[in-house]
GROMACS .gro file of C-alpha atoms in nm:
model
   89
    1MET     CA    1   1.648  -0.780  11.370
    2LYS     CA    2   1.967  -0.813  11.107
    3LYS     CA    3   1.866  -0.786  10.777
    4ILE     CA    4   1.927  -1.075  10.494
    5TYR     CA    5   2.091  -0.887  10.200
    6ARG     CA    6   2.276  -1.007   9.881
    7SER     CA    7   2.642  -1.016   9.932
    8ARG     CA    8   2.852  -0.765   9.771
    9ASP     CA    9   3.137  -0.967   9.779
   10ASP     CA   10   3.048  -1.412   9.818
   11ARG     CA   11   2.887  -1.413   9.477
   12ILE     CA   12   2.919  -1.645   9.198
   13LEU     CA   13   2.548  -1.536   9.053
   14THR     CA   14   2.399  -1.245   9.235
   15GLY     CA   15   2.464  -1.294   9.648
   16LEU     CA   16   2.221  -1.423   9.738
   17ILE     CA   17   2.326  -1.757   9.896
   18GLY     CA   18   2.619  -1.602   9.949
   19GLY     CA   19   2.450  -1.335  10.131
   20ILE     CA   20   2.213  -1.582  10.320
   21ALA     CA   21   2.519  -1.765  10.458
   22GLU     CA   22   2.667  -1.437  10.588
   23HIS     CA   23   2.360  -1.333  10.795
   24PHE     CA   24   2.362  -1.698  10.915
   25ASN     CA   25   2.769  -1.692  10.970
   26ILE     CA   26   2.832  -1.978  10.835
   27ASN     CA   27   3.013  -2.064  10.515
   28SER     CA   28   2.856  -2.028  10.157
   29GLN     CA   29   2.987  -2.300   9.955
   30ILE     CA   30   2.809  -2.589  10.161
   31LEU     CA   31   2.488  -2.356  10.174
   32ARG     CA   32   2.557  -2.369   9.785
   33ILE     CA   33   2.622  -2.769   9.807
   34ALA     CA   34   2.345  -2.821  10.003
   35PHE     CA   35   2.096  -2.618   9.750
   36VAL     CA   36   2.166  -2.804   9.423
   37ILE     CA   37   2.179  -3.126   9.644
   38LEU     CA   38   1.841  -3.058   9.755
   39CYS     CA   39   1.693  -2.940   9.457
   40ILE     CA   40   1.840  -3.271   9.289
   41VAL     CA   41   1.722  -3.509   9.568
   42PHE     CA   42   1.378  -3.435   9.620
   43GLY     CA   43   1.346  -3.363   9.210
   44HIS     CA   44   1.225  -3.064   9.242
   45ILE     CA   45   1.459  -2.822   9.011
   46ILE     CA   46   1.228  -2.595   8.869
   47GLY     CA   47   1.052  -2.553   9.196
   48GLY     CA   48   1.421  -2.463   9.319
   49ILE     CA   49   1.508  -2.252   9.074
   50LEU     CA   50   1.164  -2.019   9.149
   51LEU     CA   51   1.254  -2.060   9.514
   52TYR     CA   52   1.573  -1.882   9.399
   53ALA     CA   53   1.388  -1.618   9.174
   54ILE     CA   54   1.147  -1.565   9.418
   55CYS     CA   55   1.389  -1.450   9.683
   56LEU     CA   56   1.594  -1.238   9.443
   57LEU     CA   57   1.267  -1.056   9.375
   58PHE     CA   58   1.235  -1.012   9.849
   59ILE     CA   59   1.590  -0.955   9.912
   60GLN     CA   60   1.779  -0.681   9.868
   61SER     CA   61   2.142  -0.659   9.772
   62ALA     CA   62   2.370  -0.552  10.105
   63PRO     CA   63   2.404  -0.111  10.132
   64ILE     CA   64   2.697   0.007   9.939
   65ASN     CA   65   2.990   0.137  10.259
   66HIS     CA   66   3.045   0.502  10.150
   67ASP     CA   67   3.323   0.586  10.399
   68PHE     CA   68   3.533   0.327  10.300
   69TYR     CA   69   3.569   0.399   9.979
   70ASN     CA   70   3.555   0.796  10.019
   71SER     CA   71   3.850   0.731  10.294
   72ASP     CA   72   4.071   0.564  10.064
   73THR     CA   73   4.052   0.768   9.744
   74THR     CA   74   4.008   1.109   9.972
   75SER     CA   75   4.388   0.952  10.042
   76THR     CA   76   4.466   0.889   9.786
   77ARG     CA   77   4.372   1.258   9.632
   78LYS     CA   78   4.574   1.409   9.941
   79ASN     CA   79   4.877   1.225   9.777
   80LEU     CA   80   4.860   1.254   9.430
   81LYS     CA   81   4.808   1.654   9.523
   82ASN     CA   82   5.130   1.680   9.739
   83VAL     CA   83   5.329   1.515   9.498
   84ASP     CA   84   5.229   1.764   9.201
   85GLU     CA   85   5.268   1.994   9.440
   86PHE     CA   86   5.645   1.909   9.509
   87GLU     CA   87   5.745   1.840   9.166
   88HIS     CA   88   5.604   2.221   9.066
   89LYS     CA   89   5.832   2.414   9.324
   0.00000   0.00000   0.00000
């Protein structure tokens, strides 16, 4: 079973709704609009804020993909090292 995480990429405040949208593969803007409209229509704005806060407590941020960041950093460092060696010769 796939776990729900808060999004690191699709976020306005905390990435909570963006993460839920990624999990269910739907548009996050539609989910945000639906959440606000449902809170207003049913008159439970405080309840919606409390639900959002409770979800923040239990849904963790998405883990960082270290391979993605390390591959870009190491290749850049290698390229800079080669440039330095070329200039010293």
